[in-house]
Tab-separated table of C-alpha atoms in Angstrom:
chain	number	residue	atom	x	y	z
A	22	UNK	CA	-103.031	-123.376	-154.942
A	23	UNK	CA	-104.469	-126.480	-156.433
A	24	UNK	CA	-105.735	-127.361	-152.887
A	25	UNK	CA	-107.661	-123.707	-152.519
A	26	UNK	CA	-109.026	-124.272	-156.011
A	27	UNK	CA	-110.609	-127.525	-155.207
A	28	UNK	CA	-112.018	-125.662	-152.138
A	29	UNK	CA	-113.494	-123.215	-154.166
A	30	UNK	CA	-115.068	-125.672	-156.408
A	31	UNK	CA	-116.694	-127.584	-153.157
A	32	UNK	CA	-117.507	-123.833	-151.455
A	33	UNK	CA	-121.284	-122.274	-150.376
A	34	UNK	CA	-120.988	-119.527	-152.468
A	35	UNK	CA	-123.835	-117.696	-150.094
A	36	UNK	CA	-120.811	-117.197	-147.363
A	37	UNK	CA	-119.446	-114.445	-149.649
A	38	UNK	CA	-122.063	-112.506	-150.224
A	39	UNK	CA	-122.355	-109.269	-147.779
A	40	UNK	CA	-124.582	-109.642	-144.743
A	41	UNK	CA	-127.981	-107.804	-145.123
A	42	UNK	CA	-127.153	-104.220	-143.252
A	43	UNK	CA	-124.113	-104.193	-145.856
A	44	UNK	CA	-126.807	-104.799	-148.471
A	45	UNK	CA	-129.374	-102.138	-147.141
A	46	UNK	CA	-126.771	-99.515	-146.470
A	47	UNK	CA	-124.865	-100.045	-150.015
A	48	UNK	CA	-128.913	-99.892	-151.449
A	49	UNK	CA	-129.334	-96.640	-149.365
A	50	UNK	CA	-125.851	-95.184	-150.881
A	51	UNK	CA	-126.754	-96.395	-154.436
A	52	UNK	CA	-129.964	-94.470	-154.642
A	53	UNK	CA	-128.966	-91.749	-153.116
A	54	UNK	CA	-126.107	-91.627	-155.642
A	55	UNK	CA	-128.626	-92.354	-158.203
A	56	UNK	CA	-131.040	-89.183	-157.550
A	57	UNK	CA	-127.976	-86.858	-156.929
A	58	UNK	CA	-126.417	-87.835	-159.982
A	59	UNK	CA	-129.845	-87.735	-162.388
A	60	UNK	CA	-130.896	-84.403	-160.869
A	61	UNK	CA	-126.917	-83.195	-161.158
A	62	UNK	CA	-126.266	-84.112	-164.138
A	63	UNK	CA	-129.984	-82.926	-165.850
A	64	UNK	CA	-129.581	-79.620	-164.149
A	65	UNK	CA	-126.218	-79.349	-165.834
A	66	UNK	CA	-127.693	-80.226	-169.364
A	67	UNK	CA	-130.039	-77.412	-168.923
A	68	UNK	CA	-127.677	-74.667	-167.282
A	69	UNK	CA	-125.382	-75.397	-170.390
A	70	UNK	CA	-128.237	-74.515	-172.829
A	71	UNK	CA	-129.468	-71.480	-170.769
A	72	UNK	CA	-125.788	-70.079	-170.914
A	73	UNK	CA	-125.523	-70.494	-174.281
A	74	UNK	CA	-128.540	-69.143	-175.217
A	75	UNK	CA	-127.677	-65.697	-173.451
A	76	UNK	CA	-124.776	-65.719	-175.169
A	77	UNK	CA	-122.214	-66.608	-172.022
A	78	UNK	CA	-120.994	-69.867	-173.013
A	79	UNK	CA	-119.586	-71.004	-176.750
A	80	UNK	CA	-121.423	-73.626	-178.536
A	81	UNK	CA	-118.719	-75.886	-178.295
A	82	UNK	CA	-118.390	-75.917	-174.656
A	83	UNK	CA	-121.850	-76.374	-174.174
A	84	UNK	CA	-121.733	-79.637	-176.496
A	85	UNK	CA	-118.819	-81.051	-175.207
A	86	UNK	CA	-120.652	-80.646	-171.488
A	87	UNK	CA	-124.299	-81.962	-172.894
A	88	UNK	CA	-122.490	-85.020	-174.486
A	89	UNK	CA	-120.199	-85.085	-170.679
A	90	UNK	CA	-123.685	-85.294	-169.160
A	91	UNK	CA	-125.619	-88.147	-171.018
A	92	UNK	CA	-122.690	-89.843	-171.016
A	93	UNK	CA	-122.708	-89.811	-167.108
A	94	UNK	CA	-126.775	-90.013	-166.776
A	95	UNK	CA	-126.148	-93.323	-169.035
A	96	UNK	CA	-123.756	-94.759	-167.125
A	97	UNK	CA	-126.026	-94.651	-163.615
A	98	UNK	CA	-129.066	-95.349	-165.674
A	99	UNK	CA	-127.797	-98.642	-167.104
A	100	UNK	CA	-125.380	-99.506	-164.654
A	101	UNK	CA	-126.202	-99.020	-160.895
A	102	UNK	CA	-129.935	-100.585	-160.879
A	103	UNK	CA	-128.328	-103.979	-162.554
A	104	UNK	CA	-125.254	-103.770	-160.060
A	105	UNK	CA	-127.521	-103.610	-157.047
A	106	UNK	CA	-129.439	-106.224	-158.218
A	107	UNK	CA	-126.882	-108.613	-159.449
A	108	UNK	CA	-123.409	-107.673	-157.383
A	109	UNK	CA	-125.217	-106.788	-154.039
A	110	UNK	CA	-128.254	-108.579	-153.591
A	111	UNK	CA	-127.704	-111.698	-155.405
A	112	UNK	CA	-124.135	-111.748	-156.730
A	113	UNK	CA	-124.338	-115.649	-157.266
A	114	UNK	CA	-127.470	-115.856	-159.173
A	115	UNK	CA	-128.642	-114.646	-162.426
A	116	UNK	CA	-132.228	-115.156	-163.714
A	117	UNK	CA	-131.552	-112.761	-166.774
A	118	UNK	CA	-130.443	-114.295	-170.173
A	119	UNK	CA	-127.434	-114.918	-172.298
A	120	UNK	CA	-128.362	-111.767	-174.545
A	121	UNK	CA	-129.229	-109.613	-171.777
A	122	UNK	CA	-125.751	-110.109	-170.112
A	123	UNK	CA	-124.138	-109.685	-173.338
A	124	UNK	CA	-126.056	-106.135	-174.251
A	125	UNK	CA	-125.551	-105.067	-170.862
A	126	UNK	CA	-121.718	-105.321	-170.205
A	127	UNK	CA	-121.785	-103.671	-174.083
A	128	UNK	CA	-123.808	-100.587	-173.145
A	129	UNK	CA	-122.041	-100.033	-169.793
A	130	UNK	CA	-118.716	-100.581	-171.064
A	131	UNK	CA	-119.279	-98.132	-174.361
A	132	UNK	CA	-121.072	-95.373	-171.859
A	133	UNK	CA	-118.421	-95.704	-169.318
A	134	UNK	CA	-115.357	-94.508	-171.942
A	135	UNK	CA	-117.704	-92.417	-173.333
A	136	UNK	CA	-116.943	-89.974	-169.859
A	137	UNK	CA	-113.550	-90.469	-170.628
A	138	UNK	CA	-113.280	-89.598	-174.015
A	139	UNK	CA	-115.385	-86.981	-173.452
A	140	UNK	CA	-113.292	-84.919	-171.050
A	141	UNK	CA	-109.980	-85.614	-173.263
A	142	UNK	CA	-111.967	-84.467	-176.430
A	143	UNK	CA	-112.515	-81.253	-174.278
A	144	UNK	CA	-109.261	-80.662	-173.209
A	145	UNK	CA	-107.993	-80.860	-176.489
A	146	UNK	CA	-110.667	-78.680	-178.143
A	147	UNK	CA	-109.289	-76.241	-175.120
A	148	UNK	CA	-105.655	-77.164	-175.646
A	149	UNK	CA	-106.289	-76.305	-179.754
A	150	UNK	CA	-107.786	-72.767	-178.769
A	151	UNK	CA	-105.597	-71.816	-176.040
A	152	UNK	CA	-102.123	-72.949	-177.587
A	153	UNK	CA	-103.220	-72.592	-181.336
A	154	UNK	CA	-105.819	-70.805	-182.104
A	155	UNK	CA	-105.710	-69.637	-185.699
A	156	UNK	CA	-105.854	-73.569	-185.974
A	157	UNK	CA	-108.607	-73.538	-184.029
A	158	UNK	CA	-110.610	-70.477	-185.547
A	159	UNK	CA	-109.992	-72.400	-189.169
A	160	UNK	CA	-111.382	-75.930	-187.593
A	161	UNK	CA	-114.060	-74.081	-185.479
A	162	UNK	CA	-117.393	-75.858	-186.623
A	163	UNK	CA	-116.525	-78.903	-187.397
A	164	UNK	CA	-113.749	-79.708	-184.971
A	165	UNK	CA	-116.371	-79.957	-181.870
A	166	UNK	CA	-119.094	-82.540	-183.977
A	167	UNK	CA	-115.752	-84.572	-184.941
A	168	UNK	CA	-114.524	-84.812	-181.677
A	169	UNK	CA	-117.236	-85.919	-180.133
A	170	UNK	CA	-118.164	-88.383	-182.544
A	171	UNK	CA	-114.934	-89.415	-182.607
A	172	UNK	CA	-115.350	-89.942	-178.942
A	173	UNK	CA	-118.248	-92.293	-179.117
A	174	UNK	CA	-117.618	-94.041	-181.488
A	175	UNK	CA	-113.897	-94.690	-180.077
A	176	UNK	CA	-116.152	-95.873	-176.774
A	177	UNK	CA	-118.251	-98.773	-179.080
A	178	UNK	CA	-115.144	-100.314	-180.276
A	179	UNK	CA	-113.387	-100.952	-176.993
A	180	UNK	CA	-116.967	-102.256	-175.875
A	181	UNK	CA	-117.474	-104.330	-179.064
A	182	UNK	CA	-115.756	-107.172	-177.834
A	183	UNK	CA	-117.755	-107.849	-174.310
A	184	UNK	CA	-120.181	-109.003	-176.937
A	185	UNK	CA	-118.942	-112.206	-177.412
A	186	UNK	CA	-116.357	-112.843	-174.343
A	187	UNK	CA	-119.305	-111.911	-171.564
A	188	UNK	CA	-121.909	-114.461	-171.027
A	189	UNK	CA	-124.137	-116.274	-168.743
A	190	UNK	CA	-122.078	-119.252	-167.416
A	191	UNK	CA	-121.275	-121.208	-164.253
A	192	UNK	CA	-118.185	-121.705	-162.221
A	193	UNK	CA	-116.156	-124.240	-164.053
A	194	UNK	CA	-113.602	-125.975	-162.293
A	195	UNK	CA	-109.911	-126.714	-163.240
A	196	UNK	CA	-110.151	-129.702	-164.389
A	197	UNK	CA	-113.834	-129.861	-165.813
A	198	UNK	CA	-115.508	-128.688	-168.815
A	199	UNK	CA	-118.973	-127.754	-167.255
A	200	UNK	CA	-120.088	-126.095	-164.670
A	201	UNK	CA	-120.398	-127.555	-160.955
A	202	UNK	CA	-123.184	-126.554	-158.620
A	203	UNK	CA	-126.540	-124.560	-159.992
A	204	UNK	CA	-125.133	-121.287	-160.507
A	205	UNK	CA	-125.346	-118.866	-163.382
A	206	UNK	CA	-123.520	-115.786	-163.748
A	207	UNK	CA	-123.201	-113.190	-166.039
A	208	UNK	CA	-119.311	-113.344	-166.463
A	209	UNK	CA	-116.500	-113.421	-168.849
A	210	UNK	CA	-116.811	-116.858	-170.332
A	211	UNK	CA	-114.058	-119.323	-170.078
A	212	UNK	CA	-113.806	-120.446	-173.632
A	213	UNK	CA	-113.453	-116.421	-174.781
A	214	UNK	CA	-111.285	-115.623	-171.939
A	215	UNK	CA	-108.014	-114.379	-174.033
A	216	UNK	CA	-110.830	-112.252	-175.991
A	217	UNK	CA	-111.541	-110.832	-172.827
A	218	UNK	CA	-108.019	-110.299	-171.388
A	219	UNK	CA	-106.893	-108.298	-174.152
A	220	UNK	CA	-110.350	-106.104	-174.197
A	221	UNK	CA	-109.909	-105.113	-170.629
A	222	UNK	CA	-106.054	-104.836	-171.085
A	223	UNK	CA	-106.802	-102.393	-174.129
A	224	UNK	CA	-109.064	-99.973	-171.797
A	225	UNK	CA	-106.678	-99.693	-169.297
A	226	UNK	CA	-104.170	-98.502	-172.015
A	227	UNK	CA	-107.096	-96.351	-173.198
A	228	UNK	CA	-107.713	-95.020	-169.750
A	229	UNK	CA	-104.030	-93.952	-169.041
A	230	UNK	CA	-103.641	-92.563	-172.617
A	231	UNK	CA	-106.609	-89.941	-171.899
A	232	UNK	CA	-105.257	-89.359	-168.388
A	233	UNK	CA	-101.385	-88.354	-169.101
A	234	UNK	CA	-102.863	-87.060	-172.531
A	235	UNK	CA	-105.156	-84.611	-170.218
A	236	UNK	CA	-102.330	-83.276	-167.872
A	237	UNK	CA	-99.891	-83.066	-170.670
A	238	UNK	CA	-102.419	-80.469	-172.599
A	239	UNK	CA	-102.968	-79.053	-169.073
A	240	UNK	CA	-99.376	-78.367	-168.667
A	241	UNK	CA	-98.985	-76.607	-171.946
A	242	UNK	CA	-102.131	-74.652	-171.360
A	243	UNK	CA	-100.520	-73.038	-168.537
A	244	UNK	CA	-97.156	-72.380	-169.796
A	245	UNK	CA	-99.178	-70.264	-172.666
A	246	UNK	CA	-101.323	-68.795	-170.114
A	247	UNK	CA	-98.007	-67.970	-167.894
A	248	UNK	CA	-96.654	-65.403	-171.010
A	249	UNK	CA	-97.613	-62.098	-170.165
A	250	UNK	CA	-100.218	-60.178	-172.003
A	251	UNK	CA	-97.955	-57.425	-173.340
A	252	UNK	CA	-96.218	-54.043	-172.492
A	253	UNK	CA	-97.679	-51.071	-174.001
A	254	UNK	CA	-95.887	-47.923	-174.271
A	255	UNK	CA	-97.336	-44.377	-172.757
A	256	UNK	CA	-100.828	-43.934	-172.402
A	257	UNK	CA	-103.906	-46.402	-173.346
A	258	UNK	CA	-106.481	-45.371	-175.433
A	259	UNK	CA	-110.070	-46.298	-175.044
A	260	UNK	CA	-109.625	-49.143	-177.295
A	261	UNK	CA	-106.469	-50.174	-176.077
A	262	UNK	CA	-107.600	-50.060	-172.620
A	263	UNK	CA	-110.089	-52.033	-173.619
A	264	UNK	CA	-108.913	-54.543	-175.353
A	265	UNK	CA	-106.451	-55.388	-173.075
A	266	UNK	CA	-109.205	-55.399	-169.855
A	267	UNK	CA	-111.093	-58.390	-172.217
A	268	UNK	CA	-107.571	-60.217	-173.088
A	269	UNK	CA	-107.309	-59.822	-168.955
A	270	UNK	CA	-110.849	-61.419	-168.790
A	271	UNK	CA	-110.560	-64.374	-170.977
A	272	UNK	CA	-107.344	-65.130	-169.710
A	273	UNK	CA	-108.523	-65.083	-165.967
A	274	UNK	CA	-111.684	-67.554	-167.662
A	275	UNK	CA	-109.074	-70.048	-169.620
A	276	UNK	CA	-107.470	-70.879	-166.395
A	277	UNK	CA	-110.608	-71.402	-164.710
A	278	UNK	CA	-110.906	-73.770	-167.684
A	279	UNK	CA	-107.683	-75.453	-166.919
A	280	UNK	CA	-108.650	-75.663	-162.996
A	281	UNK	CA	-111.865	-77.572	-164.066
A	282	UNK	CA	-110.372	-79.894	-166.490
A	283	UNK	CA	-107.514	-80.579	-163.643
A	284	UNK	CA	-110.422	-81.518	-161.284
A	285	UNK	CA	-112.027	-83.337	-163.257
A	286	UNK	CA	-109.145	-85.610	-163.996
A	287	UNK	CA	-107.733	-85.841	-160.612
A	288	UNK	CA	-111.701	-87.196	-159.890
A	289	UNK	CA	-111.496	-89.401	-162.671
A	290	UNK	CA	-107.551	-91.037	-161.652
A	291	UNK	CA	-108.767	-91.076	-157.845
A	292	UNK	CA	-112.910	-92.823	-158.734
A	293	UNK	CA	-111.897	-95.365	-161.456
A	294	UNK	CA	-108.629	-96.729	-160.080
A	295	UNK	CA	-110.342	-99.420	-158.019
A	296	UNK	CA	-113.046	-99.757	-160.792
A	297	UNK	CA	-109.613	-100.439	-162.656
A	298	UNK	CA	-107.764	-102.590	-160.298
A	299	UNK	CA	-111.020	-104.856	-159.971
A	300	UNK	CA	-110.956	-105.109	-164.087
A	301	UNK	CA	-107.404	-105.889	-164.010
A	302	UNK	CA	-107.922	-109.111	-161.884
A	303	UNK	CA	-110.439	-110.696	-163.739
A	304	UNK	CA	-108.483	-110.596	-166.841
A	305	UNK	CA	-104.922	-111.503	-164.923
A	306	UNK	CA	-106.424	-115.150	-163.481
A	307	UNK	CA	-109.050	-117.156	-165.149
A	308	UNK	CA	-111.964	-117.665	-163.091
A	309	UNK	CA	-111.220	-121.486	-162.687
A	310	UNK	CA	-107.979	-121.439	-161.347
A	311	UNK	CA	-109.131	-118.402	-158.371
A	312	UNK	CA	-108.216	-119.442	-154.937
A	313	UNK	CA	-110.848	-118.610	-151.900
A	314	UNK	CA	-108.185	-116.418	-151.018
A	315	UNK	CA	-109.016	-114.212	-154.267
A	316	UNK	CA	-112.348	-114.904	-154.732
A	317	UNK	CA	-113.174	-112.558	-151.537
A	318	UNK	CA	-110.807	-110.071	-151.864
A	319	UNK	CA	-112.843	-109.544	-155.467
A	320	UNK	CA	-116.088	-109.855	-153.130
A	321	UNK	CA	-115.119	-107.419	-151.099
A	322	UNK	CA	-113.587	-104.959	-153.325
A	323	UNK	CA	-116.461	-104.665	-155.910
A	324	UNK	CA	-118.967	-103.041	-153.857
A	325	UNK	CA	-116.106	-100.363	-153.294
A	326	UNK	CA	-114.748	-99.956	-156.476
A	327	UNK	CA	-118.811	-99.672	-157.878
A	328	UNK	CA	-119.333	-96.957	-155.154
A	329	UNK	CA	-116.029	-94.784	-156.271
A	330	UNK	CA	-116.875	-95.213	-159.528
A	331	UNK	CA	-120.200	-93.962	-159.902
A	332	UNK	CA	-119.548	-91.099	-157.971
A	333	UNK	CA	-117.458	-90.008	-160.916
A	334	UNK	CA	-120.624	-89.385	-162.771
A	335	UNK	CA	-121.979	-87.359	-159.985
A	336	UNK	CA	-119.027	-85.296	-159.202
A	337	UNK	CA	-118.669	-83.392	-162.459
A	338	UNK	CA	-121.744	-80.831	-161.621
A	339	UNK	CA	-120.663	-80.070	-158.421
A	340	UNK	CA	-117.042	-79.265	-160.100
A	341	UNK	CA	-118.730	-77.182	-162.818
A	342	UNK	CA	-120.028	-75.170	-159.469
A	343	UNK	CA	-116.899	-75.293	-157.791
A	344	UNK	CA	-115.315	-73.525	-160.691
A	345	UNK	CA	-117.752	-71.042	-161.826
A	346	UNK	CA	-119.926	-68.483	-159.674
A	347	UNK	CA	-122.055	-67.768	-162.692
A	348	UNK	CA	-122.819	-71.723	-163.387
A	349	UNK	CA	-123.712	-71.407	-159.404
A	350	UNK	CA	-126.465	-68.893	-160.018
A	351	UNK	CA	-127.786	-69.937	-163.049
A	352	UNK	CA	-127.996	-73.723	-161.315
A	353	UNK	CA	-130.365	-71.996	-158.355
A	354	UNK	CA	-132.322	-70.969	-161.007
A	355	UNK	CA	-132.831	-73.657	-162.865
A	356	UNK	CA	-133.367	-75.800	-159.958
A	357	UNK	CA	-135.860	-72.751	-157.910
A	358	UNK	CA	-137.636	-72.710	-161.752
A	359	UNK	CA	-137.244	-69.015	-161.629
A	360	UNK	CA	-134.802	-67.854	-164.542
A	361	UNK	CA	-133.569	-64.254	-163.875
A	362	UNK	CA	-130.490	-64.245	-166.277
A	363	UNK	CA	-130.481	-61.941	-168.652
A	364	UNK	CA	-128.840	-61.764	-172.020
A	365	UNK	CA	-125.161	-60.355	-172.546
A	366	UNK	CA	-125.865	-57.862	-174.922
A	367	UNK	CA	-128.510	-56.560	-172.461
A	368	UNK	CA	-126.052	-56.526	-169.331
A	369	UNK	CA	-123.659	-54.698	-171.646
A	370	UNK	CA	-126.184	-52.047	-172.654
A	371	UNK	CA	-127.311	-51.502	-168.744
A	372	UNK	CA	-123.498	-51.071	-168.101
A	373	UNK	CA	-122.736	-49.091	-170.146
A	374	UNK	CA	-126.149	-46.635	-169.130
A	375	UNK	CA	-124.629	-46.925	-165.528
A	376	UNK	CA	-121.191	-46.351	-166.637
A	377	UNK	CA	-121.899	-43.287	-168.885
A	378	UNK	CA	-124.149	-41.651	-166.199
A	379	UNK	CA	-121.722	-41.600	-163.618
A	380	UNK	CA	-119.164	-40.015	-166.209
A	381	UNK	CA	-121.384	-36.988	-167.015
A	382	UNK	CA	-122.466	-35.910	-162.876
A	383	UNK	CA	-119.339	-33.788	-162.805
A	384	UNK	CA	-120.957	-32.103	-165.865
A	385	UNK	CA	-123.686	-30.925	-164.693
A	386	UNK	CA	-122.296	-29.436	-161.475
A	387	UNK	CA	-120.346	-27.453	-163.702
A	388	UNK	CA	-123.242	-26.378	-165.396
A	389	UNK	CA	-125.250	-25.955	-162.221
A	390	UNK	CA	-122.982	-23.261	-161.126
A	391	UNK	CA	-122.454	-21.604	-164.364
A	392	UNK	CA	-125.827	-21.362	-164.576
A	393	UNK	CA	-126.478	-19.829	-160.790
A	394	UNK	CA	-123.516	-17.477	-161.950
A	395	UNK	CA	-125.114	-16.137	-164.706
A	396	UNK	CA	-128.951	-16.235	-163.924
A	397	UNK	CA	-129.592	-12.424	-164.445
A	398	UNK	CA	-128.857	-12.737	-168.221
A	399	UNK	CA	-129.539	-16.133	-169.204
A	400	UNK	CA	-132.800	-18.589	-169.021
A	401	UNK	CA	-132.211	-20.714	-166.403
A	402	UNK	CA	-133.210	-24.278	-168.176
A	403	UNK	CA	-129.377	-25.404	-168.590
A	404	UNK	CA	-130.427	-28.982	-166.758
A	405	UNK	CA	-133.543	-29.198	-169.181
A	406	UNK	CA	-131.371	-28.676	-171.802
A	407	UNK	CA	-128.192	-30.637	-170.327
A	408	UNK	CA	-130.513	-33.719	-169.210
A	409	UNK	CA	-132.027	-34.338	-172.850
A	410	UNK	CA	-127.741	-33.605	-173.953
A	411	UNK	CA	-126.808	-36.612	-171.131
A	412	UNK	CA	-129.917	-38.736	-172.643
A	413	UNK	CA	-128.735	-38.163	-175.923
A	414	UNK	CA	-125.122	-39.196	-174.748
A	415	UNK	CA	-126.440	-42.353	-173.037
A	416	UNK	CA	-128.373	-43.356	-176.215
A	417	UNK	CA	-125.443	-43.221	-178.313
A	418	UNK	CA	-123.245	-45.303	-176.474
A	419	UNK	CA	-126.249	-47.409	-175.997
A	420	UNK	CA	-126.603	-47.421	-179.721
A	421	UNK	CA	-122.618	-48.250	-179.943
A	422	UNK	CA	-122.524	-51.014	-177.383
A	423	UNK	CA	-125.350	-52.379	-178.828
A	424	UNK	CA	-123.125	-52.606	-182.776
A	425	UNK	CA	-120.269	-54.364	-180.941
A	426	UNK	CA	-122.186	-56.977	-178.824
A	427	UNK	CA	-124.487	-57.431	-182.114
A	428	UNK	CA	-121.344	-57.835	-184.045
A	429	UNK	CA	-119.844	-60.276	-181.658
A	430	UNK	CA	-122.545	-62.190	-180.999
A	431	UNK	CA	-121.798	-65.118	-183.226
A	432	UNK	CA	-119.146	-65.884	-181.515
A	433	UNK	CA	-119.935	-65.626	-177.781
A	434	UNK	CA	-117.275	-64.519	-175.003
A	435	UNK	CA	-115.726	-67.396	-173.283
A	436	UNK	CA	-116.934	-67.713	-169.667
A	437	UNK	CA	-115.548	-69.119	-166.435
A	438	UNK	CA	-116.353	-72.949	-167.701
């Protein structure tokens, strides 16, 4: 080992850096994974408020998805431009200064477990209604601001530390105490390098806890949503009936919920692992006592792991599409700039019209042919007189379904997300 190490220490660094059509095709892949995730993830931000404003998506949801979103649109912002610059391009140079290193491993460290945090403060909000929701109703309000503060600020202290272990500094050898050859990166220095091994050890407990914490609350969400609605005896009334047919609904939209969460975990496991791994090996060997032998399997697994993980942030608006047909058509809209949706209390009313129509045609066939029955002593204007009956009918269930869904609308139905 000692013989690789002095190799390394007499090595051309420019040998491991990626020959130029790597470099244009990973610069072709980064900004295309750059646009896709800004436009994704800004659509998303603006789907989410749509929703909620017509009333088909809680205001919970649509924080916990808003904060999902910057989060992600942080995380390419800050981090791809520096990585193609500094990891791709010229991985063995750095022309930017102490400070700037420092700041910048902060910031994309904090937004990075921001994501994280982020989808496990969902899942639990989801877990809390699903599995105990008078809980929920009594914390509803100030459960979602908590939780996502909570979340962030959760994110800053596992990234406080990259503030003094990351650095601008050279490759030191074993056996020296400055650095040989004129290089400067921005690394984890050697003098804070215990700092630094237990800060990157702490996120990957961090990163497991939120993953098994995830499917755990998954699991139990389905076990609840398994239990069957409940057995009713005889007939249904209206009420009943209806009741039941929105218990039916919401249930069928919490495991939708479930679903997404599932996804977006299993993307999260499958695009950070490598991101992980790659972590992992800077803080299990210092940087002076790497052999060649590691020093390019890190080269040539940190333009992979980089690629896997951004597409993390990109992923999540396609799986909010995946899982919901209504986030599908509100998404052409938003993107076409031609917003058709209409308000739930509106679609209820013109349901209702529709609904109430077709109940009363059998009506007036019956009074169509009482009428031709007894023409010779009556008036024939029973459909005058029915039709303003069937506009009074539709008015008053208009009127009705227009109490409930104002009644109800502080506290909006759940939808498919």
């Amino acid at each position: 080992m000692n013989g690789e190490a002095e190799a390394a220490e007499q090595k051309d660094w420019s040998e491991l850096e990626p020959t130029y059509s790597v470099k244009v095709f990973l610069t072709v892949l980064y900004s295309l994974i750059l646009v896709i995730g800004i436009v994704g993830n800004s659509v998303t931000i603006r789907v989410t408020q749509v929703l909620q404003h017509n009333g088909y998506l809680q205001k919970n949801v649509t924080d916990h998805m808003v904060s999902l979103a910057c989060s992600d649109l942080l995380v390419l912002l800050i981090g791809m431009p520096v990585e193609l610059y500094s990891a791709i391009w010229y991985p063995f140079m750095s022309a930017s200064g102490d400070v700037y290193c420092k700041v910048y491993n902060f910031l994309f460290e904090a937004c990075s477990y921001a994501t994280i945090l982020n989808v496990a403060t969902l899942s639990f909000e989801r877990y809390m209604a699903i599995c105990h929701p008078f809980r929920f109703k009594a914390l509803t309000g100030r459960l979602t601001s908590s939780l996502i503060a909570f979340a962030w600020l959760i994110s800053v202290a596992v990234a406080l530390p990259l503030l003094v272990a990351t650095g601008t500094e050279g490759h030191i050898p074993v056996r020296e105490d400055k650095p040989v050859q004129n290089l400067t990166f921005c690394t984890n220095l050697r003098q804070r390098w215990v700092m630094y091994r237990v800060s990157i050890s702490l996120a990957f407990v961090v990163y497991m806890v939120v993953l098994v914490s995830v499917a755990l609350m998954c699991r139990a969400m389905i076990l609840v949503l398994r239990k069957p609605l409940g057995s009713t005896a005889g007939g249904l009334s209206g009420s009943e009936a209806a009741s039941k047919h929105e218990s039916s609904r919401v249930k069928t939209a919490r495991k939708q919920t479930i679903i997404f969460l599932g996804l977006i975990v299993g993307a999260l496991m499958v695009c950070w692992l490598p991101n992980q791994i790659r972590r992992l090996m800077t803080a299990a060997v210092p940087k002076s006592d790497w052999t060649m032998t590691f020093y390019r399997s890190y080269v040539k697994l940190h333009p992979v792991a980089d690629t896997f993980f951004y597409l993390s942030s990109v992923l999540n608006p396609f799986l909010y599409n995946l899982s919901s047909k209504q986030f599908r058509e509100v998404s052409a809209q938003v993107l076409c700039c031609r917003l058709q949706i209409k308000h739930i209390n509106k679609r209820t009313v013109m349901s209702a019209a529709a609904a109430s129509t077709r109940s009363r045609k059998p009506l007036m066939s019956l009074h169509r042919d009482r009428s031709s029955r007894d023409g010779a002593k009556k008036n024939p204007v029973t459909f005058t007189t029915f039709q303003g009956n069937c506009d009074s009918g539709v008015g008053s269930s208009v009127q009705e379904t227009l109490t409930l869904s104002e009644t109800s609308n502080n506290v909006p139905p759940e939808t498919e997300i």
